[in-house]
Each structure stands twice: as C-alpha cells, then as structure tokens.
PDB file of C-alpha atoms and ligand atoms in Angstrom:
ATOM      1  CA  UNK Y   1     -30.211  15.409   1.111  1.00  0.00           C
ATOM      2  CA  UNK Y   2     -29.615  17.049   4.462  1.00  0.00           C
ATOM      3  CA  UNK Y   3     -30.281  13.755   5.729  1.00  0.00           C
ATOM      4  CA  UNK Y   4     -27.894  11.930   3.658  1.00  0.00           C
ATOM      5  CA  UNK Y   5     -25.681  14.967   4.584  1.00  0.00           C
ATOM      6  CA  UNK Y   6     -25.242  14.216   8.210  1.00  0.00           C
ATOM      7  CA  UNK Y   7     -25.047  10.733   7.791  1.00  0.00           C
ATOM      8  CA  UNK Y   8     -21.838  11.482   5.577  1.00  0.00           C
ATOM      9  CA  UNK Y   9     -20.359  13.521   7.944  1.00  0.00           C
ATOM     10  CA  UNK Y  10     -21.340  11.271  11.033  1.00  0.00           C
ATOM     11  CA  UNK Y  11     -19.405   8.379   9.459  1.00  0.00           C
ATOM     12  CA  UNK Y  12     -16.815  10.319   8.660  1.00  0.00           C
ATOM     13  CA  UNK Y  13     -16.420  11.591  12.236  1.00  0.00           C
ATOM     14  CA  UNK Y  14     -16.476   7.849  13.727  1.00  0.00           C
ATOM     15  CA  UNK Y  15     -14.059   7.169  11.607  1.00  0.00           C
ATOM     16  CA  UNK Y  16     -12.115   9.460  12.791  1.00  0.00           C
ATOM     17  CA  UNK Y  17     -12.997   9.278  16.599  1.00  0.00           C
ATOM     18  CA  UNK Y  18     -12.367   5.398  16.610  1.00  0.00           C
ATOM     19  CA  UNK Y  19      -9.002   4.886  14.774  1.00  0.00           C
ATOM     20  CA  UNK Y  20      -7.107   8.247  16.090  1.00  0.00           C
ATOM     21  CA  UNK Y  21      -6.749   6.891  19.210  1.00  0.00           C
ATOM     22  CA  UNK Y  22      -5.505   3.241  18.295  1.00  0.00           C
ATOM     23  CA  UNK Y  23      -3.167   5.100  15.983  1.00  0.00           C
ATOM     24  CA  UNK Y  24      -1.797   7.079  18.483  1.00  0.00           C
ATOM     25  CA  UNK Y  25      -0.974   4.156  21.232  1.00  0.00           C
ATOM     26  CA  UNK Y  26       0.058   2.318  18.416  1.00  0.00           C
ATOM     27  CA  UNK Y  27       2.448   5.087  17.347  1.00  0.00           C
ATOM     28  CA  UNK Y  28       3.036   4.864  21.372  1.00  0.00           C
ATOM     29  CA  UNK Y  29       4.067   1.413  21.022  1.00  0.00           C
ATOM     30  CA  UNK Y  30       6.530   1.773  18.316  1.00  0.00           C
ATOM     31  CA  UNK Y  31       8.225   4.766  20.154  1.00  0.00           C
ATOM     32  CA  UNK Y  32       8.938   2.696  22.872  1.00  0.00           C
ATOM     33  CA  UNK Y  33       9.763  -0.284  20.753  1.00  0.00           C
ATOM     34  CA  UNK Y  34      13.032   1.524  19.259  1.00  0.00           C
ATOM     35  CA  UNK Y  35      14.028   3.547  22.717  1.00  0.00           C
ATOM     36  CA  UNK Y  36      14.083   0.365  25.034  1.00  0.00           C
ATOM     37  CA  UNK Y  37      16.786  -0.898  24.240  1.00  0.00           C
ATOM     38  CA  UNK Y  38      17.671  -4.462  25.492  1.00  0.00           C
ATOM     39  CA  UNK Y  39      19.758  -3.879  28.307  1.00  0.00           C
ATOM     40  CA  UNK Y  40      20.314  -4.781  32.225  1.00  0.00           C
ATOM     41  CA  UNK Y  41      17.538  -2.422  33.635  1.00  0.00           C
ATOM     42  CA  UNK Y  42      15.353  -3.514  31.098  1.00  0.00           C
ATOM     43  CA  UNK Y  43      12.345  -5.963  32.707  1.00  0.00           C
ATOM     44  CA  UNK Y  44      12.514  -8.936  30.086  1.00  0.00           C
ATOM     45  CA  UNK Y  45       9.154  -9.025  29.510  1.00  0.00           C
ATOM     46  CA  UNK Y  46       8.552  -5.859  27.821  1.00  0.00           C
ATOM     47  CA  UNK Y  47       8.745  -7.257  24.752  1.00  0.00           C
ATOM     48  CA  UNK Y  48       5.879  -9.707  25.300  1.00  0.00           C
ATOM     49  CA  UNK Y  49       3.635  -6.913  26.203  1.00  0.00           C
ATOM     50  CA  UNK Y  50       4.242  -4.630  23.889  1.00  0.00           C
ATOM     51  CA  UNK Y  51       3.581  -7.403  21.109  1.00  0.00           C
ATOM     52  CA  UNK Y  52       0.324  -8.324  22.824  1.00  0.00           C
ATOM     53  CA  UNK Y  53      -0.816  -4.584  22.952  1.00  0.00           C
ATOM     54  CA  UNK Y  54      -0.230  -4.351  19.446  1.00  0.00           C
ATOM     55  CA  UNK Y  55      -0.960  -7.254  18.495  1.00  0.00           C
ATOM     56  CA  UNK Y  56      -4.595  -5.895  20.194  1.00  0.00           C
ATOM     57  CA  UNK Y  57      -4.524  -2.841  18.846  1.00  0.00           C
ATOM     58  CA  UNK Y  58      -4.584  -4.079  14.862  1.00  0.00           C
ATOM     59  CA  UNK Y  59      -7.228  -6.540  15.973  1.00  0.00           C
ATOM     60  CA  UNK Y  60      -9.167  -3.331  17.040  1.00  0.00           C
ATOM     61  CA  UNK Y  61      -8.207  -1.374  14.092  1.00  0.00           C
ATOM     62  CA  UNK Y  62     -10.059  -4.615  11.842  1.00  0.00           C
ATOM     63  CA  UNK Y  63     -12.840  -4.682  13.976  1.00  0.00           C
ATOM     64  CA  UNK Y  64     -13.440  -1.177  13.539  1.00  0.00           C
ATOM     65  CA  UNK Y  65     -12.743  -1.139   9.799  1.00  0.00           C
ATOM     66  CA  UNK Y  66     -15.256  -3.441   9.496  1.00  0.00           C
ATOM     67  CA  UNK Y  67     -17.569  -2.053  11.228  1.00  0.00           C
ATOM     68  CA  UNK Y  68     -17.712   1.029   9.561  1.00  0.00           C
ATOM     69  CA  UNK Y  69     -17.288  -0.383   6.192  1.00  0.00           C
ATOM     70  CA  UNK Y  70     -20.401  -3.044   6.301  1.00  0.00           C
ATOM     71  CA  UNK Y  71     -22.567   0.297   8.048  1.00  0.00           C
ATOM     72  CA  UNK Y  72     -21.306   1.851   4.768  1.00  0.00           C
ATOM     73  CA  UNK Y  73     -20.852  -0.245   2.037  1.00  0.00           C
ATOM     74  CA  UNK Y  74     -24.936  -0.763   0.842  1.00  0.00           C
ATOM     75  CA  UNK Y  75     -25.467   2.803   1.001  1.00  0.00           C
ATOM     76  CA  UNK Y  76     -25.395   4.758  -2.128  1.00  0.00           C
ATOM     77  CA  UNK Y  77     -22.490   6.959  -1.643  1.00  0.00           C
ATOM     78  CA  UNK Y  78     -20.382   4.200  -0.605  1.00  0.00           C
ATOM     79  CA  UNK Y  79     -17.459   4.911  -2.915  1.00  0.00           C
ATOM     80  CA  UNK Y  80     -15.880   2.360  -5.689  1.00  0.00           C
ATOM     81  CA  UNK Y  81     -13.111   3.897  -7.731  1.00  0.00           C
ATOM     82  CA  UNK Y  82     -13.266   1.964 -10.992  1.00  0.00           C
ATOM     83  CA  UNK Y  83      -9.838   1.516 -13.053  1.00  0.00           C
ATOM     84  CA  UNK Y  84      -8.823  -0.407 -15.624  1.00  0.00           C
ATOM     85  CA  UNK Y  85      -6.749  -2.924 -13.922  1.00  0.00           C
ATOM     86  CA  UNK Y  86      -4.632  -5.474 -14.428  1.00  0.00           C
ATOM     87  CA  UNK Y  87      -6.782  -8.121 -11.891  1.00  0.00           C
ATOM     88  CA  UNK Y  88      -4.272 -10.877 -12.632  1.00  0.00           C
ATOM     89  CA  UNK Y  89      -1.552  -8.870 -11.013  1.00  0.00           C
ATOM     90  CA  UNK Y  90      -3.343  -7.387  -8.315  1.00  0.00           C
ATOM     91  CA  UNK Y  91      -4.523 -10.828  -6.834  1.00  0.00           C
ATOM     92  CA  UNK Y  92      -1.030 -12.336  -7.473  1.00  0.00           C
ATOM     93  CA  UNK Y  93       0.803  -9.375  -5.320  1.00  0.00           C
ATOM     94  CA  UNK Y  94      -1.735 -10.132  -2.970  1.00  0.00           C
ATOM     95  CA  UNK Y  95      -0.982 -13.334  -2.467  1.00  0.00           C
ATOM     96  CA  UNK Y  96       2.856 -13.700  -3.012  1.00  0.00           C
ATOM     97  CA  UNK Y  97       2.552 -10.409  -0.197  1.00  0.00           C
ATOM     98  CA  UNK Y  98       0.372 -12.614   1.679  1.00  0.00           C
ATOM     99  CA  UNK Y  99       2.801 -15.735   1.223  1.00  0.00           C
ATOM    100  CA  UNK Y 100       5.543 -14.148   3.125  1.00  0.00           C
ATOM    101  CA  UNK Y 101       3.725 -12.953   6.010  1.00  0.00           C
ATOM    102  CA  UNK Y 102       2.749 -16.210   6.832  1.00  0.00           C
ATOM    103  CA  UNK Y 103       5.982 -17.969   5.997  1.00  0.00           C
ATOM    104  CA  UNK Y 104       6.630 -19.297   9.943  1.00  0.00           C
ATOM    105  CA  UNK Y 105       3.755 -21.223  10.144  1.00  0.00           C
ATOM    106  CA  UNK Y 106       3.375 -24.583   8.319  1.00  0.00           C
ATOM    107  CA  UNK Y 107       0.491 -23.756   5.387  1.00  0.00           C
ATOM    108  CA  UNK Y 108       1.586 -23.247   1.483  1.00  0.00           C
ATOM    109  CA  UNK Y 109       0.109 -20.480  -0.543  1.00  0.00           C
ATOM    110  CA  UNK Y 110       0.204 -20.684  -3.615  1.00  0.00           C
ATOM    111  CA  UNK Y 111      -0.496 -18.798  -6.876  1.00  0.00           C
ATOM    112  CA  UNK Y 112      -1.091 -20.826 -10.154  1.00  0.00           C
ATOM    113  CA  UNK Y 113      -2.655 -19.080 -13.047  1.00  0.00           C
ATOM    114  CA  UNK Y 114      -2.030 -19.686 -16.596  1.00  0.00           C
ATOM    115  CA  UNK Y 115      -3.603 -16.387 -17.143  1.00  0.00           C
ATOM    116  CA  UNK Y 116      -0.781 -13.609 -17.646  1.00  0.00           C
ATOM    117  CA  UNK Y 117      -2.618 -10.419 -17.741  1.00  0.00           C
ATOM    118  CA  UNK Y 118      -6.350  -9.393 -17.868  1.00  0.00           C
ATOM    119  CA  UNK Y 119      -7.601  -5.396 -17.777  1.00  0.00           C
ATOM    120  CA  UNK Y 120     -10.955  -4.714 -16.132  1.00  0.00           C
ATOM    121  CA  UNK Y 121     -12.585  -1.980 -14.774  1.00  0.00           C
ATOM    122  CA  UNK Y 122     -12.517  -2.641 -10.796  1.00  0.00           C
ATOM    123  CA  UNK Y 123     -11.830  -0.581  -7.584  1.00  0.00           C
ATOM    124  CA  UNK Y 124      -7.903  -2.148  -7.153  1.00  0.00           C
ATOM    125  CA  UNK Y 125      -8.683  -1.400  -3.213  1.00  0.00           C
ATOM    126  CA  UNK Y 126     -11.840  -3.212  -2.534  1.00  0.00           C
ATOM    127  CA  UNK Y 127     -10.211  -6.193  -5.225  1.00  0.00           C
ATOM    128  CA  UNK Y 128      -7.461  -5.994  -2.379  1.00  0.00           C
ATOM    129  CA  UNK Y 129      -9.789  -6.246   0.653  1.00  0.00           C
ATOM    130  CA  UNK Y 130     -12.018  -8.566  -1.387  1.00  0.00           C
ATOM    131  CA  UNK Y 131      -8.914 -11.175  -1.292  1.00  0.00           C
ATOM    132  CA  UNK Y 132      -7.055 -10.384   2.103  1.00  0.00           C
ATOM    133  CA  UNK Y 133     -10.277 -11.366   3.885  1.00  0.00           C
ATOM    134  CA  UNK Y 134     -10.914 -14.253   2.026  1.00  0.00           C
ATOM    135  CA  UNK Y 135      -7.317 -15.287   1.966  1.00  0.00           C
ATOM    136  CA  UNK Y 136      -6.980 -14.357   5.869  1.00  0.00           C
ATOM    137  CA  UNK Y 137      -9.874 -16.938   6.615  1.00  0.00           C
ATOM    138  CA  UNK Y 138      -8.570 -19.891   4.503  1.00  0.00           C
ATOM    139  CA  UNK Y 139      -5.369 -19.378   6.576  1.00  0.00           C
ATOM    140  CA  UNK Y 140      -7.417 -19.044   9.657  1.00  0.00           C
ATOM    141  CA  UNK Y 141      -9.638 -22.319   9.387  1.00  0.00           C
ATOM    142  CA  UNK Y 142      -6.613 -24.289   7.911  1.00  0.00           C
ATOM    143  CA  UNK Y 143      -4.338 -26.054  10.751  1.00  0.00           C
ATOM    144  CA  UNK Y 144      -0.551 -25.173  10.711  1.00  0.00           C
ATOM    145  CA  UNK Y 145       1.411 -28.184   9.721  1.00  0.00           C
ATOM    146  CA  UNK Y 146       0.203 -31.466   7.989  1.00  0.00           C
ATOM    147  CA  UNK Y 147       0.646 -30.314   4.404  1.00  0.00           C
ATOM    148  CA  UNK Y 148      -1.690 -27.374   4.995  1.00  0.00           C
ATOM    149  CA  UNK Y 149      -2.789 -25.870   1.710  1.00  0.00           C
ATOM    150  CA  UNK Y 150      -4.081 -22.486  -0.343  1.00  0.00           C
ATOM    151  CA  UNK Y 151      -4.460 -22.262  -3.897  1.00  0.00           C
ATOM    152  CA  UNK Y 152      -5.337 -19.084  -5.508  1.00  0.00           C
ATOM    153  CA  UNK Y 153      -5.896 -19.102  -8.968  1.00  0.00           C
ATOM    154  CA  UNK Y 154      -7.211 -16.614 -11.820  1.00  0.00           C
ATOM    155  CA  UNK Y 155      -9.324 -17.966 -15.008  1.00  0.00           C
ATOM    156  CA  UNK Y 156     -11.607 -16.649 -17.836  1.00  0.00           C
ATOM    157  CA  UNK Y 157     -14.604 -18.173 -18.836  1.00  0.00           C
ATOM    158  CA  UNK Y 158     -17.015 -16.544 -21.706  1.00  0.00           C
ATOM    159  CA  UNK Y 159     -17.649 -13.008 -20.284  1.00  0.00           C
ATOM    160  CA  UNK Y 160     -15.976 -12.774 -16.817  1.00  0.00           C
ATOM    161  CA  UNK Y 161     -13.093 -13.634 -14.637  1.00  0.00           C
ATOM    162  CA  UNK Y 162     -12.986 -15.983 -11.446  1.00  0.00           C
ATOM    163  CA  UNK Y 163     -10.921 -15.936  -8.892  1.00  0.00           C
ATOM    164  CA  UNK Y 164     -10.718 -19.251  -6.895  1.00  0.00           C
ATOM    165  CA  UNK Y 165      -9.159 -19.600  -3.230  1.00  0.00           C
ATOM    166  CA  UNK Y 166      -9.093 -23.398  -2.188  1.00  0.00           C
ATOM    167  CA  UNK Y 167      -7.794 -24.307   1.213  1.00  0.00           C
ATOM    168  CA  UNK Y 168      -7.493 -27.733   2.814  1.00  0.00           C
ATOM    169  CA  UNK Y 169      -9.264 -26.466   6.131  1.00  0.00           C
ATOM    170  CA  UNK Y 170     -11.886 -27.860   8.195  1.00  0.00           C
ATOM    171  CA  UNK Y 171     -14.245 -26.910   6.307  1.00  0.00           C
ATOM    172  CA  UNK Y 172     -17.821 -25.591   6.241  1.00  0.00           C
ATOM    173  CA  UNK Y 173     -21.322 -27.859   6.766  1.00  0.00           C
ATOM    174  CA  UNK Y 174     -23.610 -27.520   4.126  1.00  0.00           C
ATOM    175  CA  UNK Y 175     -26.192 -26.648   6.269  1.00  0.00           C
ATOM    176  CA  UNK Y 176     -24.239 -23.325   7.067  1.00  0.00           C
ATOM    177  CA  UNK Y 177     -22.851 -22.654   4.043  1.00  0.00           C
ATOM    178  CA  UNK Y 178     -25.812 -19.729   2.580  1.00  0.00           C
ATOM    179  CA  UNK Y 179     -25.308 -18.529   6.588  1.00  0.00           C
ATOM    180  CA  UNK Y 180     -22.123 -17.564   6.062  1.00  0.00           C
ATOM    181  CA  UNK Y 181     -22.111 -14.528   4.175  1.00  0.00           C
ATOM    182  CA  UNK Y 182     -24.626 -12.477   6.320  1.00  0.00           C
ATOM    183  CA  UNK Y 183     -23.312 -10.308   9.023  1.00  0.00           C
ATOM    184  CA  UNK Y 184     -22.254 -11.424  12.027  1.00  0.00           C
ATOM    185  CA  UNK Y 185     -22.493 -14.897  11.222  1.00  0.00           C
ATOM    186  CA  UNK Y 186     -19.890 -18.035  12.727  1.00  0.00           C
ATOM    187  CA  UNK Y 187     -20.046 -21.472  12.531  1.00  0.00           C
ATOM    188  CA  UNK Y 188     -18.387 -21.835  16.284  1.00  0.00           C
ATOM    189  CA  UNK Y 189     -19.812 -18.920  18.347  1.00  0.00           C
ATOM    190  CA  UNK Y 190     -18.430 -20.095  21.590  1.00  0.00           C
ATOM    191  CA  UNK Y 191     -15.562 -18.837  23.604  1.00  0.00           C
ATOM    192  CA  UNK Y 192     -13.999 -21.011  23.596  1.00  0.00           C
ATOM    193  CA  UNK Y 193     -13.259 -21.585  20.239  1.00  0.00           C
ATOM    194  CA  UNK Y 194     -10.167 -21.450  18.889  1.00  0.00           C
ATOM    195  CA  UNK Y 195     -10.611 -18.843  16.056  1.00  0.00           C
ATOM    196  CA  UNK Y 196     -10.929 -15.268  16.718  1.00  0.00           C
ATOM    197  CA  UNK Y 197     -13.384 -12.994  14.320  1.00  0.00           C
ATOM    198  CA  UNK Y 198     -16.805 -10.737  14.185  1.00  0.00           C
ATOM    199  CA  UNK Y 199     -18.499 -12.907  11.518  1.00  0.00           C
ATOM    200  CA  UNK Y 200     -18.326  -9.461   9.426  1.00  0.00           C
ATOM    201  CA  UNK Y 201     -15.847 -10.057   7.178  1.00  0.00           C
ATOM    202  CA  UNK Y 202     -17.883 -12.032   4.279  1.00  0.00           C
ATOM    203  CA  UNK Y 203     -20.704  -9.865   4.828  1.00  0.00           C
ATOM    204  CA  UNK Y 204     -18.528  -7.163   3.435  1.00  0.00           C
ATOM    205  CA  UNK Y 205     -16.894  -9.326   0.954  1.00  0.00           C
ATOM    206  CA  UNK Y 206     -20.418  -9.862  -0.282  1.00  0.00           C
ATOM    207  CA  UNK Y 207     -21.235  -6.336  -0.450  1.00  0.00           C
ATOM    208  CA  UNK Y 208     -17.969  -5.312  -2.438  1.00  0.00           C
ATOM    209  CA  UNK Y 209     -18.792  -8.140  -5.043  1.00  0.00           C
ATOM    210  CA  UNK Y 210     -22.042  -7.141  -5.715  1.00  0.00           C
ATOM    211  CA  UNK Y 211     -20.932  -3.535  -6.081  1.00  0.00           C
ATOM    212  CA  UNK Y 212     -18.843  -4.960  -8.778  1.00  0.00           C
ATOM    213  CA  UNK Y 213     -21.551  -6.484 -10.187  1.00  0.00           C
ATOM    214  CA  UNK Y 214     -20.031  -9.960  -9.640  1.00  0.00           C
ATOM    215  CA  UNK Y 215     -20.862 -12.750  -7.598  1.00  0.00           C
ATOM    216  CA  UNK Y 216     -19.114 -14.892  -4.773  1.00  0.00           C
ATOM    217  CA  UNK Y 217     -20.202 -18.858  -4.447  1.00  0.00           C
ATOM    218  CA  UNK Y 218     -18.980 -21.281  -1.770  1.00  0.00           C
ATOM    219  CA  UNK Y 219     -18.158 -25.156  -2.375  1.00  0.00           C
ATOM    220  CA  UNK Y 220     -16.897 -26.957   0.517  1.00  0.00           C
ATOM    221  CA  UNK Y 221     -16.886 -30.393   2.778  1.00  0.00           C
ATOM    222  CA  UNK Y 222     -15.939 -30.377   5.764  1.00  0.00           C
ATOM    223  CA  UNK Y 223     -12.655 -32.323   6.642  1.00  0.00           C
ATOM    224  CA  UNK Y 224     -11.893 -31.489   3.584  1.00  0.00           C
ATOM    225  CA  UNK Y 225     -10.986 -27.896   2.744  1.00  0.00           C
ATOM    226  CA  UNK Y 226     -13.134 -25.210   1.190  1.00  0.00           C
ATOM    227  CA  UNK Y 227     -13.387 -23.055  -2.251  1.00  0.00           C
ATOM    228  CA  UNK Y 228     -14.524 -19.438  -2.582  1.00  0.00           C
ATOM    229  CA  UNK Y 229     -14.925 -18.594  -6.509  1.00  0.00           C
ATOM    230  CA  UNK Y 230     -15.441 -14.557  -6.953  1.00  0.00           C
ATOM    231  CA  UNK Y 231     -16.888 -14.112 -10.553  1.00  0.00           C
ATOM    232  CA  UNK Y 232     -16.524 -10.757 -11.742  1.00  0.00           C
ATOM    233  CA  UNK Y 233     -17.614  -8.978 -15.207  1.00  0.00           C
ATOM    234  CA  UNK Y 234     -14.978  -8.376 -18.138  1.00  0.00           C
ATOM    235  CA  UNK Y 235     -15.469  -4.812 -19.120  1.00  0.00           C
ATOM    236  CA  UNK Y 236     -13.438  -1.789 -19.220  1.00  0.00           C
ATOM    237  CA  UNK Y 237     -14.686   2.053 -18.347  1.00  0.00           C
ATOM    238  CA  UNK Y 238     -14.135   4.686 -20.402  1.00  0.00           C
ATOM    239  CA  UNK Y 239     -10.866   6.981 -19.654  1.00  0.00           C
ATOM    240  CA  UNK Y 240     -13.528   9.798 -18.771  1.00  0.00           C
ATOM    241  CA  UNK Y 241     -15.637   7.825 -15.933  1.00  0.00           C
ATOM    242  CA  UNK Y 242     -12.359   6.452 -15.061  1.00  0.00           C
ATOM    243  CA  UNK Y 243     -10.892   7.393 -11.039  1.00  0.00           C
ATOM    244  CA  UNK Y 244      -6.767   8.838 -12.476  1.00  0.00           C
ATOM    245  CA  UNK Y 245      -4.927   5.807 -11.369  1.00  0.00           C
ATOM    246  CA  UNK Y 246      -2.584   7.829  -9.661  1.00  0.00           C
ATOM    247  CA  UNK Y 247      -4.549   8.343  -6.787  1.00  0.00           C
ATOM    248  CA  UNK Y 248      -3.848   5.020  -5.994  1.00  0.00           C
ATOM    249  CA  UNK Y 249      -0.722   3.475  -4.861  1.00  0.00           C
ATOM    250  CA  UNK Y 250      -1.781   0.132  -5.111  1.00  0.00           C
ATOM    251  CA  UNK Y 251       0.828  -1.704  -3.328  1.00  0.00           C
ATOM    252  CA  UNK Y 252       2.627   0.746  -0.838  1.00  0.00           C
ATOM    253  CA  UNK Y 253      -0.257   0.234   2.088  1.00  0.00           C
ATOM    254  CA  UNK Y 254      -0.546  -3.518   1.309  1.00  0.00           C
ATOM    255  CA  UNK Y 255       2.143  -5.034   4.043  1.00  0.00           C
ATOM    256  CA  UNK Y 256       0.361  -2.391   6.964  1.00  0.00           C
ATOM    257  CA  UNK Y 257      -3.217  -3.529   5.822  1.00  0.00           C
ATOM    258  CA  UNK Y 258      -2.128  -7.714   6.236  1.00  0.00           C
ATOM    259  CA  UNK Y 259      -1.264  -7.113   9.350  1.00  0.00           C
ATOM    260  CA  UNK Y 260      -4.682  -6.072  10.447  1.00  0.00           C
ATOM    261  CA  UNK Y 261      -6.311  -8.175   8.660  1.00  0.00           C
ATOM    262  CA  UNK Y 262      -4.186 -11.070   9.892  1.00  0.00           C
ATOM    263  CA  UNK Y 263      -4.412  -9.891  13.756  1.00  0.00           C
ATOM    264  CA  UNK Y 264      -6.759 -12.356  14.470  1.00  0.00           C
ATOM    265  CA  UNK Y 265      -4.883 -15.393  13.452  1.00  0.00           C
ATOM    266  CA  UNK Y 266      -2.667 -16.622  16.532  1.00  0.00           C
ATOM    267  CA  UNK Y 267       0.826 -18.020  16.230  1.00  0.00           C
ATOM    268  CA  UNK Y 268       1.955 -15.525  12.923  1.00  0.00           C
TER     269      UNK Y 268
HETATM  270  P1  LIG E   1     -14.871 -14.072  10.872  1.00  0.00           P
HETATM  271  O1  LIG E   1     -14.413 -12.694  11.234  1.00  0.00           O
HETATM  272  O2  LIG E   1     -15.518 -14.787  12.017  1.00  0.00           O
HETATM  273  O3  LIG E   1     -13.829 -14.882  10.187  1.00  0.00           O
HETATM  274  P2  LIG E   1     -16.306 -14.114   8.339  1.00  0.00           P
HETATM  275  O4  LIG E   1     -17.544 -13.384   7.942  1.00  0.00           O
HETATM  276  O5  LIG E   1     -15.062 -13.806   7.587  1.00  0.00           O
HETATM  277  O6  LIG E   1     -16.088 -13.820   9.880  1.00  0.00           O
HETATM  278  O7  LIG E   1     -16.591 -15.672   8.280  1.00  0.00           O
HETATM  279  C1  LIG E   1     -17.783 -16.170   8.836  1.00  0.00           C
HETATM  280  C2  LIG E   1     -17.631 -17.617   9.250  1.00  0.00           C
HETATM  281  O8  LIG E   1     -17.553 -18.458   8.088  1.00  0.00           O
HETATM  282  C3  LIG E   1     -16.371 -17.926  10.044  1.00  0.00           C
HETATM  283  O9  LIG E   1     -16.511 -17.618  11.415  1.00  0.00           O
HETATM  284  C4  LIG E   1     -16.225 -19.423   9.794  1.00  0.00           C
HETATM  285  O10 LIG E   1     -17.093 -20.148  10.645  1.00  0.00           O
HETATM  286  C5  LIG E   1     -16.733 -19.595   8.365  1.00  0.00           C
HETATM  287  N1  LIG E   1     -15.616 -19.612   7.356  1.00  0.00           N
HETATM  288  C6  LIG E   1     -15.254 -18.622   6.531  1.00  0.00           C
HETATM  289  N2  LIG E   1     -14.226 -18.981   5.724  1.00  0.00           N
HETATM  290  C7  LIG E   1     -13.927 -20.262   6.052  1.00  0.00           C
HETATM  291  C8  LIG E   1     -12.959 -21.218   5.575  1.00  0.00           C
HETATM  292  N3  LIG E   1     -12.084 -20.927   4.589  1.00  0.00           N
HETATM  293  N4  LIG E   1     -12.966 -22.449   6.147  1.00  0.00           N
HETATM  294  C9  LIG E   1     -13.851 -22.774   7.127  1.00  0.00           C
HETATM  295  N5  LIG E   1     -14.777 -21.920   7.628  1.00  0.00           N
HETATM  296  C10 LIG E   1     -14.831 -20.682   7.097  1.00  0.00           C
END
C-alpha cells in the first residue's frame, strides 16, 4: 500500500511539475497576444512567433499528457468514471467539434449514423480522448485536398456498439498493422517524415478500450484509406456505482483539448 501510495502521489506531482510551467508561458503568450497591439513599433513578425511558441507549447502539453496517461492507465487505480451516457451524442459532438477545427484544410468529416440515441455505462472523458486521437490521426495520415475523406459512424449489433472512423489516407501495411497499437510504435520513424507524433497515442487508445471492456480492430490498405472499429459493451451501471454526472462538463473543455491533440498536424 505504501508503495502504491507514493507512486500515487509521484504521478500526481509530475503532473503537476510538467504542465505548470507550459501553462504558465502559455498564459505568457496569450498576455502578450491581446497587449501587442498591431501598430508602427510593432516588429511584424511577432505574430509568427508567438503562433510557433504556442503552437509548441500544446504539442508539449500532448506529449506530456500522454506520457503520463499510458505510465498510468494499466495500473489499478487508474480512474474510469462510468455514466450512463448517451455514446451516440458524445461521438457526434466530437466530431461536428472536430469538423470545424479543421474546416481550412481540404478533408470532409463527416458524421452518418442512423442510430439516434444509445445509453451506456462509459467514462464520457476517456470516450472523448478515445475518439480525438483516433480522429486526430485519420486527419493526420489523410492529404489535404483531393476529395480527402472521414467517416465516423455509430451502429448496434447484438450486444454492443461500434464506432467506425474510415479515412481515405495512405494507409497502413498489413505487415504493421498488430504493430501499431503498442507504445511507441510508427510506421515512418525518420526525420524526416512528414508527420509529427510519439507513437503513444494508440497505445493509450488501447488501454482505455480495454478498460471498457471493449475492443479496437484495424482494417486498412494502403493507398487506400484506413478503418478503426471500437466495439464497446451495451450495459448500464446502477445509479449507486454510478460517478454524479455533474462532475462532468462534458463539452466545455472539448475545443481547448482539440487543440492539443491537433498540435501535431501542420497547416490547421
Ligand atoms: P502518433 O503519435 O505517431 O500518431 P499513434 O500511436 O497514434 O502515434 O499511431 C501510431 C502509428 O500508426 C502512426 O505513427 C502511423 O504510422 C500509424 N497510423 C495510425 N493511424 C493511422 C491512419 N489513420 N492512417 C495511416 N497510418 C496510421
């Protein structure tokens, strides 16, 4: 116990330790953002810099997130707040939020579900992490312009509820594909590549599914595009076991938590 003890607390200290100071030159940046205003003495290319720095400093913030979330997530007081949730709407705010921030650059995303509503017991959070990070990759590997595409779409089938994201990217070789969900796994490692990333993200995404006792399969040829399909169990928790959903407002963090996660992804 003592051990699990200082664990808790050391995570909780890194935490801490790594994201004030990012928060504060971020902060930083903002300040200066609204005081410097356009204006003779102002050098013209203040504006560049500060977008790069922050720009740099969300691309930290994910990194770090990550970090300390796949260090956490397969221990066993890695928290999950189940609710009964409506999953349908959750993954369609997602992606309509999602839709927007990406509207300058030439790739559709699209929502299509013939399902309206469906309540199960999930942590509305990690369901929001879950699909960021997928949806963030689809628009990373897919190339702007050229009838780019993402479709994200909810279904039933007997006991559970999938969630497909399709993309018309370049796609994944089949000789990767059961590579691609350990940690710090890419495809293209090298510098030079044209894709930023840690190769942490579906490691995570892995972790969260399984902690909803679901299950996340990968079709995809390469050229082509790619599918992720998240299967997750229909049930619903008890009002007792159940986190007050109150403690949660789903969507007010949402816009702040796209822009990390979509840091990586040049030209947005
Ligand atoms: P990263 O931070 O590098 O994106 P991930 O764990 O999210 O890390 O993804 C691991 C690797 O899987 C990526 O670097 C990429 O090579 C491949 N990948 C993931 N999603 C896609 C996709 N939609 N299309 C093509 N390749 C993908």
């Amino acid at each position: 116990m003592e051990y699990e003890n200082i664990r808790k607390e050391f995570f909780s200290n890194i935490s801490h330790e790594l994201r004030t100071p990012i928060n504060v030159i971020l902060s930083a940046i903002q300040l200066i953002e609204v005081t410097n205003i356009p204006g003779k003495s102002q050098n013209k290319f203040v504006g560049k810099y500060l977008d790069t720095m922050k720009r740099n400093c969300y691309r930290l913030m994910r990194t770090f997130n990550n970090i300390i979330e796949v260090t956490k997530v397969d221990t066993d007081y890695y928290d999950i707040n189940f609710q009964n949730i409506d999953i349908v709407d959750i993954v369609r705010e997602v992606t309509e939020e999602v839709e927007e921030y990406i509207k300058d650059i030439e790739v559709k995303v699209i929502f299509n579900s013939k399902l309206k509503e469906k309540i199960i017991a999930a942590d509305p959070e990690k369901i929001e992490n879950i699909i960021l990070n997928i949806l963030s990759n689809a628009v990373k590997f897919t190339k702007s312009g050229g009838g780019g595409k993402i479709i994200v779409n909810v279904f039933e089938k007997e006991e559970s509820i999938f969630i497909s994201i399709e993309d018309t990217g370049i796609g994944i070789p089949e000789d990767k594909l059961d590579m691609i969900f350990e940690k710090f796994t890419q495809v293209n490692k090298s510098l030079t590549r044209n894709h930023e990333g840690s190769g942490m993200g579906l490691a995570l995404v892995k972790s969260l599914v399984d902690k909803h006792n679901g299950r996340i399969t990968v079709k995809s040829s390469l050229g082509v595009g790619s599918e992720f399909i998240i299967e997750l169990p229909i049930r619903n928790i008890s009002d007792e076991v159940a986190v007050e959903a109150i403690n949660y407002n789903t969507y007010s963090n949402l816009y702040e938590k796209i822009k990390i996660e979509f840091s990586d992804i040049y030209g947005i």
